[in-house]
Coordinates of C-alpha atoms and ligand atoms in Angstrom, one line a residue:
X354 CA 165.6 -80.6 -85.0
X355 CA 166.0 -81.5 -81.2
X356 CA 163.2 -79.5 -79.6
X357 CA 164.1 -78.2 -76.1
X358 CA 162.4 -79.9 -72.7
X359 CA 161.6 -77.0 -70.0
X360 CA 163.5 -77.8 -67.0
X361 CA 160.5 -78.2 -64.9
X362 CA 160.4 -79.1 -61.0
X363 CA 163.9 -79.1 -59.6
X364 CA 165.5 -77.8 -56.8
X365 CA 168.8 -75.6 -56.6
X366 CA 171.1 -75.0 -53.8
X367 CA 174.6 -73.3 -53.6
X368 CA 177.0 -72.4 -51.0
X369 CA 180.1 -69.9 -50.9
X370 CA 182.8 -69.7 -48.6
X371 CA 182.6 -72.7 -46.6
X372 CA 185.4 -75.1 -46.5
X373 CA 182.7 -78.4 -46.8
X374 CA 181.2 -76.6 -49.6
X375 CA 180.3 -79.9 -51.6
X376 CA 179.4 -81.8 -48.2
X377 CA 176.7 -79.1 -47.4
X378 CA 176.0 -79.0 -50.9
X379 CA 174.8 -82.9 -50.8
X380 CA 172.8 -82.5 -47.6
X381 CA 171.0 -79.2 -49.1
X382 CA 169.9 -81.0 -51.9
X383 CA 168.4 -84.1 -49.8
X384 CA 166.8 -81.5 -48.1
X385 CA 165.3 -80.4 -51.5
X386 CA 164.8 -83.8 -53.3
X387 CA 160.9 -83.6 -53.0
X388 CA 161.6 -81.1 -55.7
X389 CA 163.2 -83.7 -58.0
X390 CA 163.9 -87.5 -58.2
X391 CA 165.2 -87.9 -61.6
X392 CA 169.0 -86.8 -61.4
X393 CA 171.2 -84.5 -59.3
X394 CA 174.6 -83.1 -59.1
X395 CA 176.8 -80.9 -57.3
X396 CA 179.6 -78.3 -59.6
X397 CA 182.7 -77.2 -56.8
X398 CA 185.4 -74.8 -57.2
X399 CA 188.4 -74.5 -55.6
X400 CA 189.0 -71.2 -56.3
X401 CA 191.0 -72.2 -59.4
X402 CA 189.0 -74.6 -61.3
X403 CA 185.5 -76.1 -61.4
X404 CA 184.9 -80.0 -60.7
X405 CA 181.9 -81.5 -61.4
X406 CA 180.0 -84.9 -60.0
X407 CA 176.3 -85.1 -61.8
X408 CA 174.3 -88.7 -62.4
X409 CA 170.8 -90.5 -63.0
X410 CA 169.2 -91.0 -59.7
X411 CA 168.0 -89.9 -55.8
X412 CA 171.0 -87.7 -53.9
X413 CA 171.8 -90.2 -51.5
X414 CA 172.8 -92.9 -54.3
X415 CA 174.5 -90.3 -56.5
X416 CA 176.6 -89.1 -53.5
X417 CA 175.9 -92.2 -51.9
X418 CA 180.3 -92.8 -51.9
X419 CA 182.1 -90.6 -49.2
X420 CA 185.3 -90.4 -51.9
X421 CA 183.1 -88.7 -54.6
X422 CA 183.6 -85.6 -52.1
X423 CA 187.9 -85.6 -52.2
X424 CA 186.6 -85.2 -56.0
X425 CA 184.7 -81.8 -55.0
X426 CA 187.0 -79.6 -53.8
X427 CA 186.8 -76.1 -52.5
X428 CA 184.7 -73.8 -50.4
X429 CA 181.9 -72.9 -53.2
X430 CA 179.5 -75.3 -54.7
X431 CA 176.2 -75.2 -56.6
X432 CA 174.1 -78.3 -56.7
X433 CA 170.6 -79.7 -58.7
X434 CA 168.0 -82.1 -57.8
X435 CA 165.8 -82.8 -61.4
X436 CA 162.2 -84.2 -62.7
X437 CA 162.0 -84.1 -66.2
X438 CA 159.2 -84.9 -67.7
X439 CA 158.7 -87.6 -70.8
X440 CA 162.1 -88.4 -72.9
X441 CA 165.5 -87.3 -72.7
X442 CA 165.7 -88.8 -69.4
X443 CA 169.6 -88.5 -70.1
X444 CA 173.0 -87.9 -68.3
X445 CA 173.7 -85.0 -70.5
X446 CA 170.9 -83.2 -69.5
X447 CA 171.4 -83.4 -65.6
X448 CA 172.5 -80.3 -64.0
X449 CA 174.2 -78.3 -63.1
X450 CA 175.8 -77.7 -66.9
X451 CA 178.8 -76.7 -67.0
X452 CA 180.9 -74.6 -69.5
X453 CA 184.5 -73.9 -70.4
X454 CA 185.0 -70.5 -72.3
X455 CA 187.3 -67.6 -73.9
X456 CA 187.0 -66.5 -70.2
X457 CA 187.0 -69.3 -68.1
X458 CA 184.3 -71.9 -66.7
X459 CA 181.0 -71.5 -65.2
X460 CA 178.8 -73.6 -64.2
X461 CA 175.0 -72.9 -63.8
X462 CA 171.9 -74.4 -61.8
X463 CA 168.0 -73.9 -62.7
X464 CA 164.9 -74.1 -61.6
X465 CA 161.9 -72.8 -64.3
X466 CA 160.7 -72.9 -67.3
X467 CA 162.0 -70.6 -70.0
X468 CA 159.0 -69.7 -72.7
X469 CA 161.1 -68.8 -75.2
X470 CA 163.9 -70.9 -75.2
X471 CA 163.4 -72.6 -78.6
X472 CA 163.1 -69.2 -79.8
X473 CA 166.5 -67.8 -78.5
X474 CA 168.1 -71.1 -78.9
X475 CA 167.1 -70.4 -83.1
X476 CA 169.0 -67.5 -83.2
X477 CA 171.4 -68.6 -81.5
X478 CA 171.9 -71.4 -84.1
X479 CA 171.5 -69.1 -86.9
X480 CA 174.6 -67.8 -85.1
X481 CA 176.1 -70.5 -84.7
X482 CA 176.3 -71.8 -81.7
X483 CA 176.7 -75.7 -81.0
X484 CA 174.3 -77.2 -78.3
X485 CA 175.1 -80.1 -76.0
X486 CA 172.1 -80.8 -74.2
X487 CA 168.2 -80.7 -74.6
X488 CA 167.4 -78.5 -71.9
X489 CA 166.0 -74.6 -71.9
X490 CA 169.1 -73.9 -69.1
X491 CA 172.0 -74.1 -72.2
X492 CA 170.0 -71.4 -73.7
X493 CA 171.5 -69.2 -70.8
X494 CA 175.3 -70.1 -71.1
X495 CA 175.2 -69.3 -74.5
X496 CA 173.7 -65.8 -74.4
X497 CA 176.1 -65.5 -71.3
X498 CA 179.1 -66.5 -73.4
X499 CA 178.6 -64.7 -76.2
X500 CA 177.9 -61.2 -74.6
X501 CA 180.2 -58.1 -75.1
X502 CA 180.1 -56.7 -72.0
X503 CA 183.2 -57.2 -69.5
X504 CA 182.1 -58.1 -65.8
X505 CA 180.4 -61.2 -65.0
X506 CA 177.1 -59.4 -63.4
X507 CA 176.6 -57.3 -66.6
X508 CA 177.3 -60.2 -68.8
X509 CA 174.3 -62.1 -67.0
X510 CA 172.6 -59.0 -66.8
X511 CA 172.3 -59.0 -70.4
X512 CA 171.5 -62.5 -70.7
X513 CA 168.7 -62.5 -68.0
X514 CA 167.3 -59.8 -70.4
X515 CA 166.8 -61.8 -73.2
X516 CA 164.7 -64.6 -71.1
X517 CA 161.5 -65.0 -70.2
X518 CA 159.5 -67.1 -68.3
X519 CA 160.3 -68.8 -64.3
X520 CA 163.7 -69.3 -63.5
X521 CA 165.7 -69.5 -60.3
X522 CA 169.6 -69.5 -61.2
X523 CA 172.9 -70.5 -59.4
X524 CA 175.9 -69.7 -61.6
X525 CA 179.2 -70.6 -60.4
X526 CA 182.9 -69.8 -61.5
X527 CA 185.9 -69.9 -60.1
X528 CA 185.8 -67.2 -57.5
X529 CA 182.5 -65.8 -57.7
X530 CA 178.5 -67.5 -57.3
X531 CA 175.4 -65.6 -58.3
X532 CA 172.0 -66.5 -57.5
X533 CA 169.0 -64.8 -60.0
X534 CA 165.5 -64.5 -60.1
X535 CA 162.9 -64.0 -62.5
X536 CA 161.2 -60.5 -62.3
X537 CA 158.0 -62.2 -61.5
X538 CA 159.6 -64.5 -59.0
X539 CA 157.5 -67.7 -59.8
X540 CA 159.9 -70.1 -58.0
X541 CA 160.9 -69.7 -54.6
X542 CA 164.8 -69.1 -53.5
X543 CA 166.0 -67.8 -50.4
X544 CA 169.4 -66.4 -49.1
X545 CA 171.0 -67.7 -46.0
X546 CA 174.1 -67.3 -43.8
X547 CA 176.5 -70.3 -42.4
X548 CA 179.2 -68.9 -40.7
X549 CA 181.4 -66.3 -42.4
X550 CA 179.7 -68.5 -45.6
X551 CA 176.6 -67.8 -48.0
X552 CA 174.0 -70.5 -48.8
X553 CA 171.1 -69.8 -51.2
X554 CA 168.5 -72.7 -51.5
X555 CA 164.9 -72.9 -53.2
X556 CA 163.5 -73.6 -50.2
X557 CA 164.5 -72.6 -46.3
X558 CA 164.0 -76.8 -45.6
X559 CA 167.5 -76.9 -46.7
X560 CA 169.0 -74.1 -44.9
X561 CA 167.6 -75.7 -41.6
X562 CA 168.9 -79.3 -42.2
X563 CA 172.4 -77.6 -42.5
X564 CA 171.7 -75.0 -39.8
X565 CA 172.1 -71.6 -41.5
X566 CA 170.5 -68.8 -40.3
X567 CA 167.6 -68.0 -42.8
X568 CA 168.6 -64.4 -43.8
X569 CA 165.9 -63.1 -46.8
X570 CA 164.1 -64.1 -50.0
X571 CA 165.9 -63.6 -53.2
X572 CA 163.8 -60.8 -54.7
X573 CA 161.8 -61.2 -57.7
X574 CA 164.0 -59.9 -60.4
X575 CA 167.0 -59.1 -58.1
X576 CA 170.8 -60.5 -58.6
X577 CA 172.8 -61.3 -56.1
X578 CA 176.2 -61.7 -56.7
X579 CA 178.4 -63.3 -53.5
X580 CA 182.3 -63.3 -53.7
X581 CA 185.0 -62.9 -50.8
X582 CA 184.2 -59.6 -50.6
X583 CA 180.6 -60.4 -49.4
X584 CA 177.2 -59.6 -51.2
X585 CA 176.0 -57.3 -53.7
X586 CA 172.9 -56.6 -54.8
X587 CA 171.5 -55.9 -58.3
X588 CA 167.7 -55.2 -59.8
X589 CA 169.4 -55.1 -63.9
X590 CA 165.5 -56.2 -65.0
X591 CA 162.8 -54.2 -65.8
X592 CA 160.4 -54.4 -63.0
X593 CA 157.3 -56.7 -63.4
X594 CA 154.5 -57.5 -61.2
X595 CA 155.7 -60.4 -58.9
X596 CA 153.6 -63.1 -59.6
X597 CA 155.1 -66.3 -57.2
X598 CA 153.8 -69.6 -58.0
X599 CA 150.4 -70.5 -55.6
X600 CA 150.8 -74.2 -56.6
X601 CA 154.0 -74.2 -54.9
X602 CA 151.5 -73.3 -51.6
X603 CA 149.1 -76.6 -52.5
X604 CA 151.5 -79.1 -53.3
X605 CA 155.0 -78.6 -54.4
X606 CA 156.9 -77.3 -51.0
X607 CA 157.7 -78.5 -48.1
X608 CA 155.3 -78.1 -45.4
X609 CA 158.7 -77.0 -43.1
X610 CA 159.3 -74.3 -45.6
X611 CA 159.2 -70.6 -45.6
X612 CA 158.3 -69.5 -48.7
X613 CA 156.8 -65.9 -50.4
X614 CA 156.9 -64.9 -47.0
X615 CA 155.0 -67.5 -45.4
X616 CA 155.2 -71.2 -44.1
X617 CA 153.6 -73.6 -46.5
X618 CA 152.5 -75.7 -43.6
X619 CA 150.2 -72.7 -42.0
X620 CA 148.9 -71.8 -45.3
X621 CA 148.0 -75.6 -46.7
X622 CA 146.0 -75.7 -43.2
X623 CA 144.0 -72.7 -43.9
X624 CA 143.1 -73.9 -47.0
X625 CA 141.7 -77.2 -45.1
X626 CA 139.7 -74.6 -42.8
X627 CA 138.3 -72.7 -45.4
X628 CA 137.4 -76.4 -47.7
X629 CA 135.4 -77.1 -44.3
X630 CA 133.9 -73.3 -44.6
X631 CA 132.6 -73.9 -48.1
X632 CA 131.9 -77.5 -48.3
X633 CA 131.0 -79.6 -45.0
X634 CA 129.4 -82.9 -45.0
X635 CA 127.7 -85.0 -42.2
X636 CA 130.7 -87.3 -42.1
X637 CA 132.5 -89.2 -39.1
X638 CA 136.4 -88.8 -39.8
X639 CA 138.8 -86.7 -41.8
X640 CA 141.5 -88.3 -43.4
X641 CA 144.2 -87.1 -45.3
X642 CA 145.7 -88.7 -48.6
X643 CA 149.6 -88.5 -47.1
X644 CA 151.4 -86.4 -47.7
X645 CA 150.7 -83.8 -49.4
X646 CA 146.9 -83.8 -48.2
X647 CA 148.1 -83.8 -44.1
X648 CA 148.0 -79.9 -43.0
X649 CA 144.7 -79.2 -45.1
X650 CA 143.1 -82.4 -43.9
X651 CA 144.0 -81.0 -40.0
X652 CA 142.4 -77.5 -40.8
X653 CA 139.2 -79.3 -41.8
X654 CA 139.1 -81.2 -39.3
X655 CA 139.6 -78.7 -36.6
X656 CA 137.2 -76.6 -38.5
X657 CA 134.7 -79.2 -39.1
X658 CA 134.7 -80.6 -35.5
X659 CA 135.2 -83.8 -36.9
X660 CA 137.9 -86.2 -35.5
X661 CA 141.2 -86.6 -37.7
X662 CA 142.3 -89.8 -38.6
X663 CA 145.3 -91.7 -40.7
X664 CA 142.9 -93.9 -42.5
X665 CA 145.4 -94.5 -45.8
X666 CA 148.9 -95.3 -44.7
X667 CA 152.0 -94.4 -46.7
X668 CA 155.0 -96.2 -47.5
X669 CA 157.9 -93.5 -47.6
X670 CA 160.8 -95.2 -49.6
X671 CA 159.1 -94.9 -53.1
X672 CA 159.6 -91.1 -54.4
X673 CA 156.7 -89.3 -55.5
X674 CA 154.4 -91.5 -57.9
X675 CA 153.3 -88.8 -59.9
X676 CA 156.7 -88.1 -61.1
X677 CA 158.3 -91.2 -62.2
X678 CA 158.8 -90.7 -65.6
X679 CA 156.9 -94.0 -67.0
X680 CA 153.5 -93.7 -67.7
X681 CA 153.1 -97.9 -66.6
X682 CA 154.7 -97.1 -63.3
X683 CA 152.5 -94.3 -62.4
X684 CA 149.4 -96.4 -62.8
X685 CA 151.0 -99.0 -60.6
X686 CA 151.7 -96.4 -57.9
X687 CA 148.8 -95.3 -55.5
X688 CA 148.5 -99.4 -54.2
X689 CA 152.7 -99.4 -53.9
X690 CA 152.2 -96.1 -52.0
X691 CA 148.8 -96.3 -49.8
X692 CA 147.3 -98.7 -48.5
X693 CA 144.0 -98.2 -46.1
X694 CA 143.7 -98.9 -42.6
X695 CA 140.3 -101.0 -42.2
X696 CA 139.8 -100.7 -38.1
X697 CA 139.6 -96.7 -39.2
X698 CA 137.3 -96.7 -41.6
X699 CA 135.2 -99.6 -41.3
X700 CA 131.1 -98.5 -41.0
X701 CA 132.4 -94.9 -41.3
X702 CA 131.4 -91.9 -43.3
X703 CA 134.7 -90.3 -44.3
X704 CA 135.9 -87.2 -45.6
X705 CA 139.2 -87.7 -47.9
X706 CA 141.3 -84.5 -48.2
X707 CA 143.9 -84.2 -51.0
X708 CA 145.3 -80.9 -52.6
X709 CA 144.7 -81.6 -55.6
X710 CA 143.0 -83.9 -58.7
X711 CA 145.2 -83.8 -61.7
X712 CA 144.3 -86.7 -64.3
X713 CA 141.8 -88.0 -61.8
X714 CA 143.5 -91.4 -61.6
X715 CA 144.6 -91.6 -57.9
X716 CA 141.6 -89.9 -56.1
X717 CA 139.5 -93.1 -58.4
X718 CA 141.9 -95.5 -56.7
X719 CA 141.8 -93.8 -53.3
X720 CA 137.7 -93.9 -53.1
X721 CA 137.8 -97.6 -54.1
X722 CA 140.2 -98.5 -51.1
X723 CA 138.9 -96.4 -48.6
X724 CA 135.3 -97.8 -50.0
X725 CA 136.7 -101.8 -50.0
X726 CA 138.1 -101.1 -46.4
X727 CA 134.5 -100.9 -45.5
X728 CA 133.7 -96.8 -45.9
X729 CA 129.8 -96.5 -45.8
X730 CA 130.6 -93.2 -47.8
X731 CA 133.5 -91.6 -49.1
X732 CA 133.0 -87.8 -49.5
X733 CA 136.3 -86.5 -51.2
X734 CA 137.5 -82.9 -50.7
X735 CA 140.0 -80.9 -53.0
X736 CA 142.2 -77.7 -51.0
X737 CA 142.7 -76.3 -53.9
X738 CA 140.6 -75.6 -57.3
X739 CA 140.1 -77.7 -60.6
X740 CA 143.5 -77.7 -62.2
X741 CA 142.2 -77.0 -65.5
X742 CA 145.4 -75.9 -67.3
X743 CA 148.9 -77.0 -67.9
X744 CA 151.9 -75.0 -66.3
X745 CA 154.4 -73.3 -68.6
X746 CA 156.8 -71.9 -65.8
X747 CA 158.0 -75.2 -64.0
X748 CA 155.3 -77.0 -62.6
X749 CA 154.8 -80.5 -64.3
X750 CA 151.3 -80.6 -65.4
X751 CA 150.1 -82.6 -68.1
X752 CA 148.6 -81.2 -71.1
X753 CA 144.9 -79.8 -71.1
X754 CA 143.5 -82.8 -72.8
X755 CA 144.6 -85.2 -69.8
X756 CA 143.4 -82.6 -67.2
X757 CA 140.1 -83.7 -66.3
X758 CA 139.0 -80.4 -65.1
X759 CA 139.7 -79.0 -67.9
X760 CA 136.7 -80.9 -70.2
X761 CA 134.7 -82.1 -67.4
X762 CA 132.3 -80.5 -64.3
X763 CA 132.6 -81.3 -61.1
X764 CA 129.5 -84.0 -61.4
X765 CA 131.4 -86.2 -63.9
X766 CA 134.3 -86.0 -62.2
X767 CA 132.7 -87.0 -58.8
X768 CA 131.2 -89.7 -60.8
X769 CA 134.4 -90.9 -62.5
X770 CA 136.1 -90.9 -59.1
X771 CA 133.0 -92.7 -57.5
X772 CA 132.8 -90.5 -54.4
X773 CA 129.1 -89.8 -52.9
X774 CA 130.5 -86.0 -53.0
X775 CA 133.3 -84.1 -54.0
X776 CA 134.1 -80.1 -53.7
X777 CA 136.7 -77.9 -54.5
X778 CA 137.7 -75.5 -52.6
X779 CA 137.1 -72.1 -54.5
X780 CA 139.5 -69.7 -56.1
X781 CA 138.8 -67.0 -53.4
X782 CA 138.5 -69.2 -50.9
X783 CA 142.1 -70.3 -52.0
X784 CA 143.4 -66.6 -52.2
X785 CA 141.7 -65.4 -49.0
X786 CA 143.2 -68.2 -47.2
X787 CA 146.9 -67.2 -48.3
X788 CA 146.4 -63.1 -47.7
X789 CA 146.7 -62.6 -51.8
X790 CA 145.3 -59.1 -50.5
X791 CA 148.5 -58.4 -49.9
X792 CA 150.4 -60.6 -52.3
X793 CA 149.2 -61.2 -56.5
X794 CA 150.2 -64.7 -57.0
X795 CA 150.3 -67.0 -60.2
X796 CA 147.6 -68.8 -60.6
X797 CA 147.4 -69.5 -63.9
X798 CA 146.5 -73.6 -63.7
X799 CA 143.1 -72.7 -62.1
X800 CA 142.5 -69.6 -64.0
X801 CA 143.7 -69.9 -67.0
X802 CA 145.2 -66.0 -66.9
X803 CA 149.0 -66.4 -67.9
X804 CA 151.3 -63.5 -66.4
X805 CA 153.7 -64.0 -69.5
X806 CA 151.8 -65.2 -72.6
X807 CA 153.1 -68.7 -74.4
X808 CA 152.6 -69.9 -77.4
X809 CA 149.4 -70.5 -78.8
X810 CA 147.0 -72.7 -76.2
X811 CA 145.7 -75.3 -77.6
X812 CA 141.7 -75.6 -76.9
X813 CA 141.0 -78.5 -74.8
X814 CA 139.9 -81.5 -76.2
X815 CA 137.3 -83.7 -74.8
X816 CA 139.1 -86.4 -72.4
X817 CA 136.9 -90.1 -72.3
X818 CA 136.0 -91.3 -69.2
X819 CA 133.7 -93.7 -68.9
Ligands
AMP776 P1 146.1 -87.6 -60.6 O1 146.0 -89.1 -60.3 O2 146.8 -87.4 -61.9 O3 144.8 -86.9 -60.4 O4 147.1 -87.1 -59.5 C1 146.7 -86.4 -58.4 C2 147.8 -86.5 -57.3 O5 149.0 -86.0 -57.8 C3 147.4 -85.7 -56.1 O6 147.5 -86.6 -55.0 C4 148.5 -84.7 -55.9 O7 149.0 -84.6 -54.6 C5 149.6 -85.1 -56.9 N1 150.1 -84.0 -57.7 C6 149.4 -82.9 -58.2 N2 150.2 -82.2 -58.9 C7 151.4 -82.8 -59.0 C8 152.7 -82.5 -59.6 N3 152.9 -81.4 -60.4 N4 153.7 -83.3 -59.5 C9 153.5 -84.4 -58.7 N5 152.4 -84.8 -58.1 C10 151.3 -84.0 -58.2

């Protein structure tokens, strides 16, 4: 039995009523490819039937032939940037799927992680229904194709209602494209206006590369359904407490983004002021592990009083090492991707600022290159708290047993990463810093408290270090 993968990070956009649909469609998804690296594609229609252009690989070498584009015709399109994570690494599986059936085609985009997709996807079988691909986001054309009811919204409707778990959606047919989000609106997805046209992106990054006006958020739980007529609105979901993603806040988004009503860049620096709050150090420099460790890193600093410094350099044509799918590659990644800057740090007593320590391997490799560029000490400081457990709504987060947070204090980690100190920043320091007064957010990799329950956690077991 082919067990299904969760859909994990990925990135959707979509446009409607623009007559370089699939041209927009491309840049909005280099816009979005921090989100993915794996595969991409981009599903057009011209109003009559739906075309399709999907591969292996980063946006630009996928769409990296202008004549792909006479292929995409039409002013609506829905594209997909995709991570998976281990196996099926396949062509079938990249997105967006798309379907032909007793009432036409339709083609459909995701971001999430469905919990009980194997579940659904049982039944479904028991029904039988054939599957073509390995990933959660078939689930969702079947239930949509085989639903009784008439019009397009109700038939999602019904569908949505039989999911749970994070998903952002872009379905497309012929003359109509609907954007959905999960009542608890994990993911981020935001509505935008080009022209007389409709764009909906995960983040606003890509509304700004292509210059549409940033209009909304998509609601948690609301459908929107956008045809020539303009937009409509639907809430068909029983309403749920929104619980948006905060991980999205410490690492995943762009710092240029707007997201759960904030920018991510404003938000990652107060977590660097309120790091400095909780854990100062008599240190000379703050440097940040680029990029993702650059706004906190400037918030400590100005906090701290203590000068800011690029002491670790980045080389920005590799993707994301985290994320390449081999395990060999990863390993191989931090010294392809950093390397230290010895005038910086030489004699000094630095302060390294990432956002987060997963398996523990790259902060090891950090200390011992900021140390062997001469560092007299390396304090290392996390803006955000142990990631202790694994994400079930479309984070990729390895499982408990290679989280080292999750069967190790603080101490053995600092040891294991050979820093002379290391601090976390706190769970409240982390929610006062984004306003979660106002706003409940996910935060279930630090805490442990899962808004929808999964199947059975396994307990964590103890992970070898030295
Ligand atoms: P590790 O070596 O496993 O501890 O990885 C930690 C590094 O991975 C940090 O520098 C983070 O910026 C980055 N990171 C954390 N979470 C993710 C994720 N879900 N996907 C990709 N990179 C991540």
């Amino acid at each position: 039995m082919k067990l299904y993968r969760p859909t994990e990070e990925c990135g959707i956009f979509g446009i409607y009523g623009h007559p370089e649909a699939a041209n927009l469609t491309y840049l909005g998804l280099y816009a979005l490819q921090h989100r993915g690296q794996e595969a991409c594609g981009i599903v057009s229609s011209d109003g009559r039937s739906l075309h399709v252009h999907r591969s292996m690989g980063l946006v630009a070498d996928v769409f990296g032939d202008q004549a792909i584009f006479r292929n995409l015709p039409g002013e609506a399109a829905i594209g997909h940037v995709r991570y998976s994570t281990t196996g099926d690494s396949v062509t079938k599986n990249v997105q967006p799927i798309k379907v032909d059936y007793s009432r036409g085609s339709i083609a459909v985009a995701h971001n999430g992680n469905l919990v009980n997709a194997q579940m659904v996807k049982d039944e479904l079988e028991a029904w039988g229904s054939i599957f073509q691909t390995t990933m959660d986001t078939e689930v969702i054309l079947h239930l949509l194709a085989s639903s009784k009811q008439n019009a397009l919204e109700d038939r999602i409707a019904e569908a949505l209602g039989r999911l749970k778990g994070a998903y952002c959606l872009l379905f497309l047919t012929e003359t109509r494209m609907v954007a959905a989000r999960d009542p608890q609106g994990f993911r981020p997805l935001c509505l935008g206006k080009l022209g007389d046209g409709w764009v909906v992106a995960s983040e606003s990054c890509a509304l700004d590369l292509i210059e549409a006006e940033f209009i909304r958020e998509v609601e948690p739980g609301e459908v929107i359904v956008i045809t020539k007529d303009g937009i409509t609105s639907h809430f068909p979901l029983k309403k749920s407490e929104a619980a948006p993603c905060i991980f999205e806040f410490v690492y995943f988004a762009r710092p240029d983004s707007y997201i759960f009503g904030k920018n991510v860049y404003m938000v990652r620096k107060d977590f660097g002021r309120q790091l400095a709050r909780e854990h100062q150090v008599d240190a000379d420099i703050v440097i940040p592990v680029p990029d993702s460790g650059v706004p906190a890193a400037l918030g400590y600093a100005q906090e701290a009083g203590l000068p800011f410094e690029l002491g670790l350099i980045r080389n920005h044509y590799i993707g994301r090492t985290f994320i390449e799918p081999q395990q060999s590659i990863r390993h191989f990644g931090v010294k392809i991707k950093l390397n230290p800057v010895r005038e910086i740090l030489e004699g000094k007593r630095v302060v390294v600022i990432d956002d987060s320590i997963v398996r523990g391997t790259t902060s090891r490799k950090i200390v011992k290159m900021v140390r062997n560029a001469g560092a007299k000490e390396v304090h290392v400081r996390i803006s955000s708290p142990p990631t202790s457990y694994p994400c079930y709504y479309g984070i990729d987060t390895p499982t408990r047993k290679e989280l080292i947070s999750s069967s190790h204090t603080i101490e053995e980690i600092r040891r294991y990463i050979t820093a002379d100190s290391l601090g976390y920043l706190s769970e409240e320091g982390l929610l006062k810093a984004v306003g979660a007064g106002e706003n409940p957010f996910c935060k279930a990799c630090f805490s442990g408290n899962y808004p929808i329950t999964f199947p059975k956690l396994a307990a964590a077991p103890q992970l070898d270090l030295f």
